[in-house]
Amino acid sequence: MAANIGILKRPVSTEGVWGWITTVDHKRIGILYGVSAFIFFLIGGIEALLMRVQLAQPESTFVDAGTFNALFTMHGTTMVFMVVMPAGAAFFNFLVPLMIGARDVAFPRLNALSYWLFIFGAILMNFSFFKAAFPDVGWFGYAPLTTSEYTLSSSTDYWVLGLQIMGIGTTAAGFNFVITILNMRAPGMTLMRMPLFPWMTLIVSFLIIFAFPPLTIALTLLLFDRFFGTNFFDTAGAGADPLLWQHLFWIFGHPEVYILILPAMGIVSDVLPTFSRKPLFGYTTVVFAGAVIAFLGFGVWAHHMFTTGLGAWATAAFAGATMAIGVPTGVKVFNWLATLWGGSIQFKTPLLFALGFISMFMLGGLSGVMHAAVPVDTQQQDTYFIVAHFHYVLFGGSIFGLTAGIYYWFPKMTGRMLSERIGKWHFWLMFIGFNATFMPMHILGVLGMPRRVYTYSIDQNWAGLNLFVSIGAFIIAISIALLIVNIVRSVRKGEVAGMNPWAGATLEWAIPSPPPHYNFAMIPTVRSQHPLWDEEANAVEPPPLPEHGEPHMPDPSYWPIVVAFGITMVAGGLLIWQATTWVGLFVIAVSGFIGIRGIYGWVFEPVAEESAERVHAHH
Amino acid sequence: MQYLSGIDDHRTSTGLDNRKMLMWAFLGSDVMFFGTLIGTHLIYRNRNLSGPQEEILSIPITTISTFVLLMSSLAMVLALAGIQRGNMGQFRFWTAIVCIFGSIFIGFQMFEFTEFAAHYGLTPRTNLFGSTFLVMTGFHGTHVAVGILWLWSILFASYKGKIHQGNSLQVEIAGLYWHFVDIVWIVIFGVVYLIGAYGAEGRALEDAHHAARAVGIG
Amino acid sequence: MATEHVHVEEHNHPGPRQYVIIGAILAVITLIEFGVFYLSIDPALMTWIILVLSSSKFLLVVGYFMHLKFDDVRFSGLFFAPFLIMVSIAVVLMALFFNLTR
């Protein structure tokens, strides 16, 4: 590709593979995100199953200790950065412009760049498997243990660089959605008329652009330590503080938890009203509770570090702030329950998953408040109780919420319904399997089973519960297989959905399913929070295309993938540089040139047709 | 809900330009980048096991480079005022001044880094101070270099007619970036240089030494 | 790029004259900072003096050169919200690392 760069014309075709590679359409990018996240979900799930096979019996030799380290590292990293975040991004991309009445995001090419950086970064990190081994330092990569003094394997370099590149993409997406939601709303769509999902997307985007920089810096410092011999984490040789990494990582890491859960909260807040046929209870408080959670999220990072001995005052302050987050979260839960109260409830699959979300997330939230009590946390630190807690939040919360979103919006994305029958099987199997897997982990934790151990002996009396947990994990796997069956079946011969199969209230249901590439033939003017409920007469048929034909949309572009490729290969060059200096420098120089040339090409890229400028010149 | 034809697609919901808002959001995010770096530098103060630390910072020389960077910011607003009034000559002159002053600042920084290495043996590998100080100021220097490249590109594009009074917003956005780099330096100069080096042992002597060398009599 | 709107000059917008005055003030403050550095005073007092002087330089550049004083208040929000978060985090970090919380 590099050879063609000088003569790249702006592509016009949206057909075939090149159409997808050069796409800047937010719906296509959303689907790319969704499919990629699902593939990584399967990979991360297989890693989890391998761990559960190992732990099903005491003193098992199914995998060795080193492999087990790699498994839990890649399971965590994959699920956080390559599954839940991009799955959230899939929904942001596909739905936010539809829900706020826009034709695309504010910066369509930047949006494509975000996706390509995410997928290249993810591939780079997983590529370590072929080159060295999987990273095995935990998803949190605690330095100084990750410095080259203690971790020689270059797999850690792949981990650092892969995460860095995904982080750049995520941050770019964060900017894009902040601007999109603030600036691209349809006339009359005031902020306080926005559905909850765009609202939570806005809050998550702010969290991303303000919380990722500390991670980026922490990774950069670690990178410099590993590649150039700086001393940021050199405790023995230079007197560095072993807690520096933990602080920087959790200053990012706690807002990250809300980056993972708030999209699911947004989805559930939009699913519940549709299936109880009444507006969300306390709309304003749900919005502000989300904002308060996000804001407090920056002030609680040290509760991940209670056992490091922060001092009594600091510990008390962080414990108090952590408990305070329980308040806005509780407000949300009560609002959701009050939304259901007295509604004409239809138990469709999306609602089942939303209810699963509320109940399971609440359990995870409660055990979270337990950890805010420092003595309890000290007891439970690094035991399976913690594993149980965050899986109730991230699986019982995020994954259940995101699955509710899949069932709710699949008809909008594909134009076909998912099977309700398989969906209900999927829900109950996942619900049972989930609880069978993670509920006993609480008990194991209290019994003293530490996290991340690759085996245990028979006389520790953990064998029975561990076998139970492992069986639960396979029940989850079966439920996921049902989801795949459901999707494959429905894409081909599912019931045709029509514009608004659930009789939803928000703008995305006012256009055909799947939406045309320009979304809205004419931009709607919004007058209330529930445009399709409040003024039914207008909600029946979208207006025909205006006489002068389709709205002009931004043209596809090669540059996003070129720039993403350049950035990724600079990281690749660094990895090569470690083995063979001059080859590495050569690769860095060439790919740096490609990246910079790509940026210039991007900036001065013409529109393919002159008239396209008229309608959509915001990018 | 109502569908209206003839809605102006160019009007944003807030009435604010997308790109300008993107720049402000980016700067907000960049605050977190620099804040983390400066914070890391500060919490590692006086923890060095060996090697030089703040006493080697040259306040006279850095005051001059700070002055140069501040004046480049002044030049930047004058360039913007020029293009907004359609005075391309004023715009081009002051933009060139910004780039030149920025380059002088980079020159000062390269002089400082090489001095540290040559006279005090300070590299990023030497000690904590070397790591935090050089990576932090190096990160800032990289920002300055990107700004210079950006403004040269704008200057060049203006000769090709791609930058003109009608899209002076492009200059305004680049200017925001440039001023941001300037205020980061204001913080670093105050907190890291002046406060950091205040009262460090052997201070006055080193300064005199440096000042003398800077004017060519050392 | 048809959307660029020509900048509308507002009433109290500063012009080149004011910019030069601001630039001069910045230079003078920098000179004062330079002088303060060579005074033999209590380091805590010196720290506060420099913080005040640097902050005023910071606010002058942000307010006048970056136009925040005259621009939409939402831009100020986008910039100062993370600024306050970062300053708070840095202060807490320093308190933790300098053992002020025991």
PDB file of N, CA, C and O in Angstrom, chain C residues 28-64:
ATOM      1  N   VAL C  28       7.400  41.402  32.284  1.00  0.00           N
ATOM      2  CA  VAL C  28       7.742  42.009  33.570  1.00  0.00           C
ATOM      3  C   VAL C  28       7.568  40.992  34.701  1.00  0.00           C
ATOM      4  O   VAL C  28       8.432  40.854  35.572  1.00  0.00           O
ATOM      5  N   ILE C  29       6.450  40.251  34.682  1.00  0.00           N
ATOM      6  CA  ILE C  29       6.240  39.259  35.743  1.00  0.00           C
ATOM      7  C   ILE C  29       7.374  38.240  35.734  1.00  0.00           C
ATOM      8  O   ILE C  29       7.891  37.841  36.786  1.00  0.00           O
ATOM      9  N   THR C  30       7.778  37.802  34.529  1.00  0.00           N
ATOM     10  CA  THR C  30       8.877  36.841  34.450  1.00  0.00           C
ATOM     11  C   THR C  30      10.134  37.418  35.066  1.00  0.00           C
ATOM     12  O   THR C  30      10.875  36.733  35.781  1.00  0.00           O
ATOM     13  N   LEU C  31      10.361  38.715  34.815  1.00  0.00           N
ATOM     14  CA  LEU C  31      11.543  39.369  35.377  1.00  0.00           C
ATOM     15  C   LEU C  31      11.453  39.411  36.903  1.00  0.00           C
ATOM     16  O   LEU C  31      12.434  39.150  37.604  1.00  0.00           O
ATOM     17  N   ILE C  32      10.240  39.715  37.419  1.00  0.00           N
ATOM     18  CA  ILE C  32      10.059  39.729  38.874  1.00  0.00           C
ATOM     19  C   ILE C  32      10.336  38.339  39.450  1.00  0.00           C
ATOM     20  O   ILE C  32      11.036  38.193  40.457  1.00  0.00           O
ATOM     21  N   GLU C  33       9.805  37.319  38.780  1.00  0.00           N
ATOM     22  CA  GLU C  33      10.057  35.946  39.244  1.00  0.00           C
ATOM     23  C   GLU C  33      11.564  35.677  39.320  1.00  0.00           C
ATOM     24  O   GLU C  33      12.072  35.101  40.282  1.00  0.00           O
ATOM     25  N   PHE C  34      12.252  36.127  38.271  1.00  0.00           N
ATOM     26  CA  PHE C  34      13.697  35.940  38.216  1.00  0.00           C
ATOM     27  C   PHE C  34      14.356  36.617  39.412  1.00  0.00           C
ATOM     28  O   PHE C  34      15.242  36.053  40.059  1.00  0.00           O
ATOM     29  N   GLY C  35      13.873  37.841  39.732  1.00  0.00           N
ATOM     30  CA  GLY C  35      14.436  38.564  40.871  1.00  0.00           C
ATOM     31  C   GLY C  35      14.131  37.872  42.187  1.00  0.00           C
ATOM     32  O   GLY C  35      15.017  37.715  43.037  1.00  0.00           O
ATOM     33  N   VAL C  36      12.884  37.416  42.336  1.00  0.00           N
ATOM     34  CA  VAL C  36      12.482  36.775  43.586  1.00  0.00           C
ATOM     35  C   VAL C  36      13.367  35.576  43.882  1.00  0.00           C
ATOM     36  O   VAL C  36      13.703  35.290  45.024  1.00  0.00           O
ATOM     37  N   PHE C  37      13.785  34.897  42.821  1.00  0.00           N
ATOM     38  CA  PHE C  37      14.585  33.698  42.998  1.00  0.00           C
ATOM     39  C   PHE C  37      15.875  33.986  43.752  1.00  0.00           C
ATOM     40  O   PHE C  37      16.391  33.132  44.461  1.00  0.00           O
ATOM     41  N   TYR C  38      16.402  35.230  43.607  1.00  0.00           N
ATOM     42  CA  TYR C  38      17.677  35.532  44.242  1.00  0.00           C
ATOM     43  C   TYR C  38      17.521  36.218  45.586  1.00  0.00           C
ATOM     44  O   TYR C  38      18.488  36.658  46.181  1.00  0.00           O
ATOM     45  N   LEU C  39      16.276  36.332  46.083  1.00  0.00           N
ATOM     46  CA  LEU C  39      16.075  36.846  47.430  1.00  0.00           C
ATOM     47  C   LEU C  39      16.275  35.713  48.421  1.00  0.00           C
ATOM     48  O   LEU C  39      15.936  34.565  48.142  1.00  0.00           O
ATOM     49  N   SER C  40      16.836  36.061  49.578  1.00  0.00           N
ATOM     50  CA  SER C  40      16.956  35.034  50.621  1.00  0.00           C
ATOM     51  C   SER C  40      15.768  35.154  51.557  1.00  0.00           C
ATOM     52  O   SER C  40      15.804  35.903  52.521  1.00  0.00           O
ATOM     53  N   ILE C  41      14.713  34.461  51.230  1.00  0.00           N
ATOM     54  CA  ILE C  41      13.523  34.506  52.069  1.00  0.00           C
ATOM     55  C   ILE C  41      13.089  33.082  52.408  1.00  0.00           C
ATOM     56  O   ILE C  41      13.670  32.114  51.912  1.00  0.00           O
ATOM     57  N   ASP C  42      12.078  32.998  53.263  1.00  0.00           N
ATOM     58  CA  ASP C  42      11.551  31.698  53.655  1.00  0.00           C
ATOM     59  C   ASP C  42      11.086  30.940  52.413  1.00  0.00           C
ATOM     60  O   ASP C  42      10.317  31.484  51.608  1.00  0.00           O
ATOM     61  N   PRO C  43      11.555  29.709  52.223  1.00  0.00           N
ATOM     62  CA  PRO C  43      11.168  28.955  51.019  1.00  0.00           C
ATOM     63  C   PRO C  43       9.657  28.844  50.854  1.00  0.00           C
ATOM     64  O   PRO C  43       9.152  28.883  49.723  1.00  0.00           O
ATOM     65  N   ALA C  44       8.914  28.738  51.955  1.00  0.00           N
ATOM     66  CA  ALA C  44       7.461  28.619  51.842  1.00  0.00           C
ATOM     67  C   ALA C  44       6.876  29.902  51.254  1.00  0.00           C
ATOM     68  O   ALA C  44       6.038  29.868  50.348  1.00  0.00           O
ATOM     69  N   LEU C  45       7.381  31.047  51.753  1.00  0.00           N
ATOM     70  CA  LEU C  45       6.913  32.330  51.227  1.00  0.00           C
ATOM     71  C   LEU C  45       7.252  32.447  49.753  1.00  0.00           C
ATOM     72  O   LEU C  45       6.423  32.833  48.922  1.00  0.00           O
ATOM     73  N   MET C  46       8.499  32.068  49.431  1.00  0.00           N
ATOM     74  CA  MET C  46       8.951  32.134  48.043  1.00  0.00           C
ATOM     75  C   MET C  46       8.048  31.281  47.157  1.00  0.00           C
ATOM     76  O   MET C  46       7.632  31.700  46.076  1.00  0.00           O
ATOM     77  N   THR C  47       7.715  30.069  47.649  1.00  0.00           N
ATOM     78  CA  THR C  47       6.848  29.183  46.885  1.00  0.00           C
ATOM     79  C   THR C  47       5.522  29.852  46.570  1.00  0.00           C
ATOM     80  O   THR C  47       5.049  29.846  45.438  1.00  0.00           O
ATOM     81  N   TRP C  48       4.948  30.495  47.591  1.00  0.00           N
ATOM     82  CA  TRP C  48       3.640  31.129  47.368  1.00  0.00           C
ATOM     83  C   TRP C  48       3.750  32.299  46.397  1.00  0.00           C
ATOM     84  O   TRP C  48       2.875  32.495  45.550  1.00  0.00           O
ATOM     85  N   ILE C  49       4.835  33.078  46.545  1.00  0.00           N
ATOM     86  CA  ILE C  49       4.994  34.220  45.622  1.00  0.00           C
ATOM     87  C   ILE C  49       5.051  33.718  44.180  1.00  0.00           C
ATOM     88  O   ILE C  49       4.357  34.218  43.293  1.00  0.00           O
ATOM     89  N   ILE C  50       5.874  32.683  43.958  1.00  0.00           N
ATOM     90  CA  ILE C  50       6.016  32.175  42.583  1.00  0.00           C
ATOM     91  C   ILE C  50       4.691  31.597  42.095  1.00  0.00           C
ATOM     92  O   ILE C  50       4.301  31.795  40.939  1.00  0.00           O
ATOM     93  N   LEU C  51       3.983  30.880  42.978  1.00  0.00           N
ATOM     94  CA  LEU C  51       2.698  30.302  42.554  1.00  0.00           C
ATOM     95  C   LEU C  51       1.730  31.399  42.118  1.00  0.00           C
ATOM     96  O   LEU C  51       1.065  31.286  41.086  1.00  0.00           O
ATOM     97  N   VAL C  52       1.691  32.499  42.892  1.00  0.00           N
ATOM     98  CA  VAL C  52       0.780  33.588  42.541  1.00  0.00           C
ATOM     99  C   VAL C  52       1.214  34.217  41.214  1.00  0.00           C
ATOM    100  O   VAL C  52       0.390  34.442  40.315  1.00  0.00           O
ATOM    101  N   LEU C  53       2.523  34.498  41.089  1.00  0.00           N
ATOM    102  CA  LEU C  53       3.007  35.153  39.867  1.00  0.00           C
ATOM    103  C   LEU C  53       2.775  34.255  38.647  1.00  0.00           C
ATOM    104  O   LEU C  53       2.295  34.706  37.608  1.00  0.00           O
ATOM    105  N   SER C  54       3.124  32.952  38.774  1.00  0.00           N
ATOM    106  CA  SER C  54       2.947  32.043  37.638  1.00  0.00           C
ATOM    107  C   SER C  54       1.469  31.904  37.283  1.00  0.00           C
ATOM    108  O   SER C  54       1.111  31.880  36.109  1.00  0.00           O
ATOM    109  N   SER C  55       0.612  31.852  38.308  1.00  0.00           N
ATOM    110  CA  SER C  55      -0.820  31.728  38.027  1.00  0.00           C
ATOM    111  C   SER C  55      -1.318  32.953  37.268  1.00  0.00           C
ATOM    112  O   SER C  55      -2.153  32.836  36.366  1.00  0.00           O
ATOM    113  N   SER C  56      -0.819  34.134  37.652  1.00  0.00           N
ATOM    114  CA  SER C  56      -1.322  35.309  36.945  1.00  0.00           C
ATOM    115  C   SER C  56      -0.861  35.291  35.491  1.00  0.00           C
ATOM    116  O   SER C  56      -1.616  35.652  34.582  1.00  0.00           O
ATOM    117  N   LYS C  57       0.382  34.835  35.260  1.00  0.00           N
ATOM    118  CA  LYS C  57       0.826  34.698  33.859  1.00  0.00           C
ATOM    119  C   LYS C  57      -0.068  33.706  33.112  1.00  0.00           C
ATOM    120  O   LYS C  57      -0.520  33.958  31.995  1.00  0.00           O
ATOM    121  N   PHE C  58      -0.307  32.570  33.774  1.00  0.00           N
ATOM    122  CA  PHE C  58      -1.159  31.522  33.198  1.00  0.00           C
ATOM    123  C   PHE C  58      -2.516  32.101  32.814  1.00  0.00           C
ATOM    124  O   PHE C  58      -2.985  31.955  31.678  1.00  0.00           O
ATOM    125  N   LEU C  59      -3.133  32.840  33.768  1.00  0.00           N
ATOM    126  CA  LEU C  59      -4.468  33.355  33.504  1.00  0.00           C
ATOM    127  C   LEU C  59      -4.458  34.431  32.423  1.00  0.00           C
ATOM    128  O   LEU C  59      -5.404  34.532  31.630  1.00  0.00           O
ATOM    129  N   LEU C  60      -3.392  35.228  32.374  1.00  0.00           N
ATOM    130  CA  LEU C  60      -3.310  36.256  31.320  1.00  0.00           C
ATOM    131  C   LEU C  60      -3.276  35.605  29.937  1.00  0.00           C
ATOM    132  O   LEU C  60      -3.989  36.016  29.021  1.00  0.00           O
ATOM    133  N   VAL C  61      -2.423  34.572  29.784  1.00  0.00           N
ATOM    134  CA  VAL C  61      -2.327  33.916  28.470  1.00  0.00           C
ATOM    135  C   VAL C  61      -3.647  33.234  28.124  1.00  0.00           C
ATOM    136  O   VAL C  61      -4.169  33.386  27.015  1.00  0.00           O
ATOM    137  N   VAL C  62      -4.208  32.503  29.106  1.00  0.00           N
ATOM    138  CA  VAL C  62      -5.460  31.797  28.822  1.00  0.00           C
ATOM    139  C   VAL C  62      -6.587  32.792  28.542  1.00  0.00           C
ATOM    140  O   VAL C  62      -7.365  32.636  27.609  1.00  0.00           O
ATOM    141  N   GLY C  63      -6.655  33.837  29.347  1.00  0.00           N
ATOM    142  CA  GLY C  63      -7.764  34.765  29.236  1.00  0.00           C
ATOM    143  C   GLY C  63      -7.689  35.641  27.996  1.00  0.00           C
ATOM    144  O   GLY C  63      -8.700  35.844  27.325  1.00  0.00           O
ATOM    145  N   TYR C  64      -6.497  36.171  27.677  1.00  0.00           N
ATOM    146  CA  TYR C  64      -6.402  37.130  26.582  1.00  0.00           C
ATOM    147  C   TYR C  64      -5.890  36.490  25.293  1.00  0.00           C
ATOM    148  O   TYR C  64      -6.522  36.574  24.245  1.00  0.00           O
TER     149      TYR C  64
END
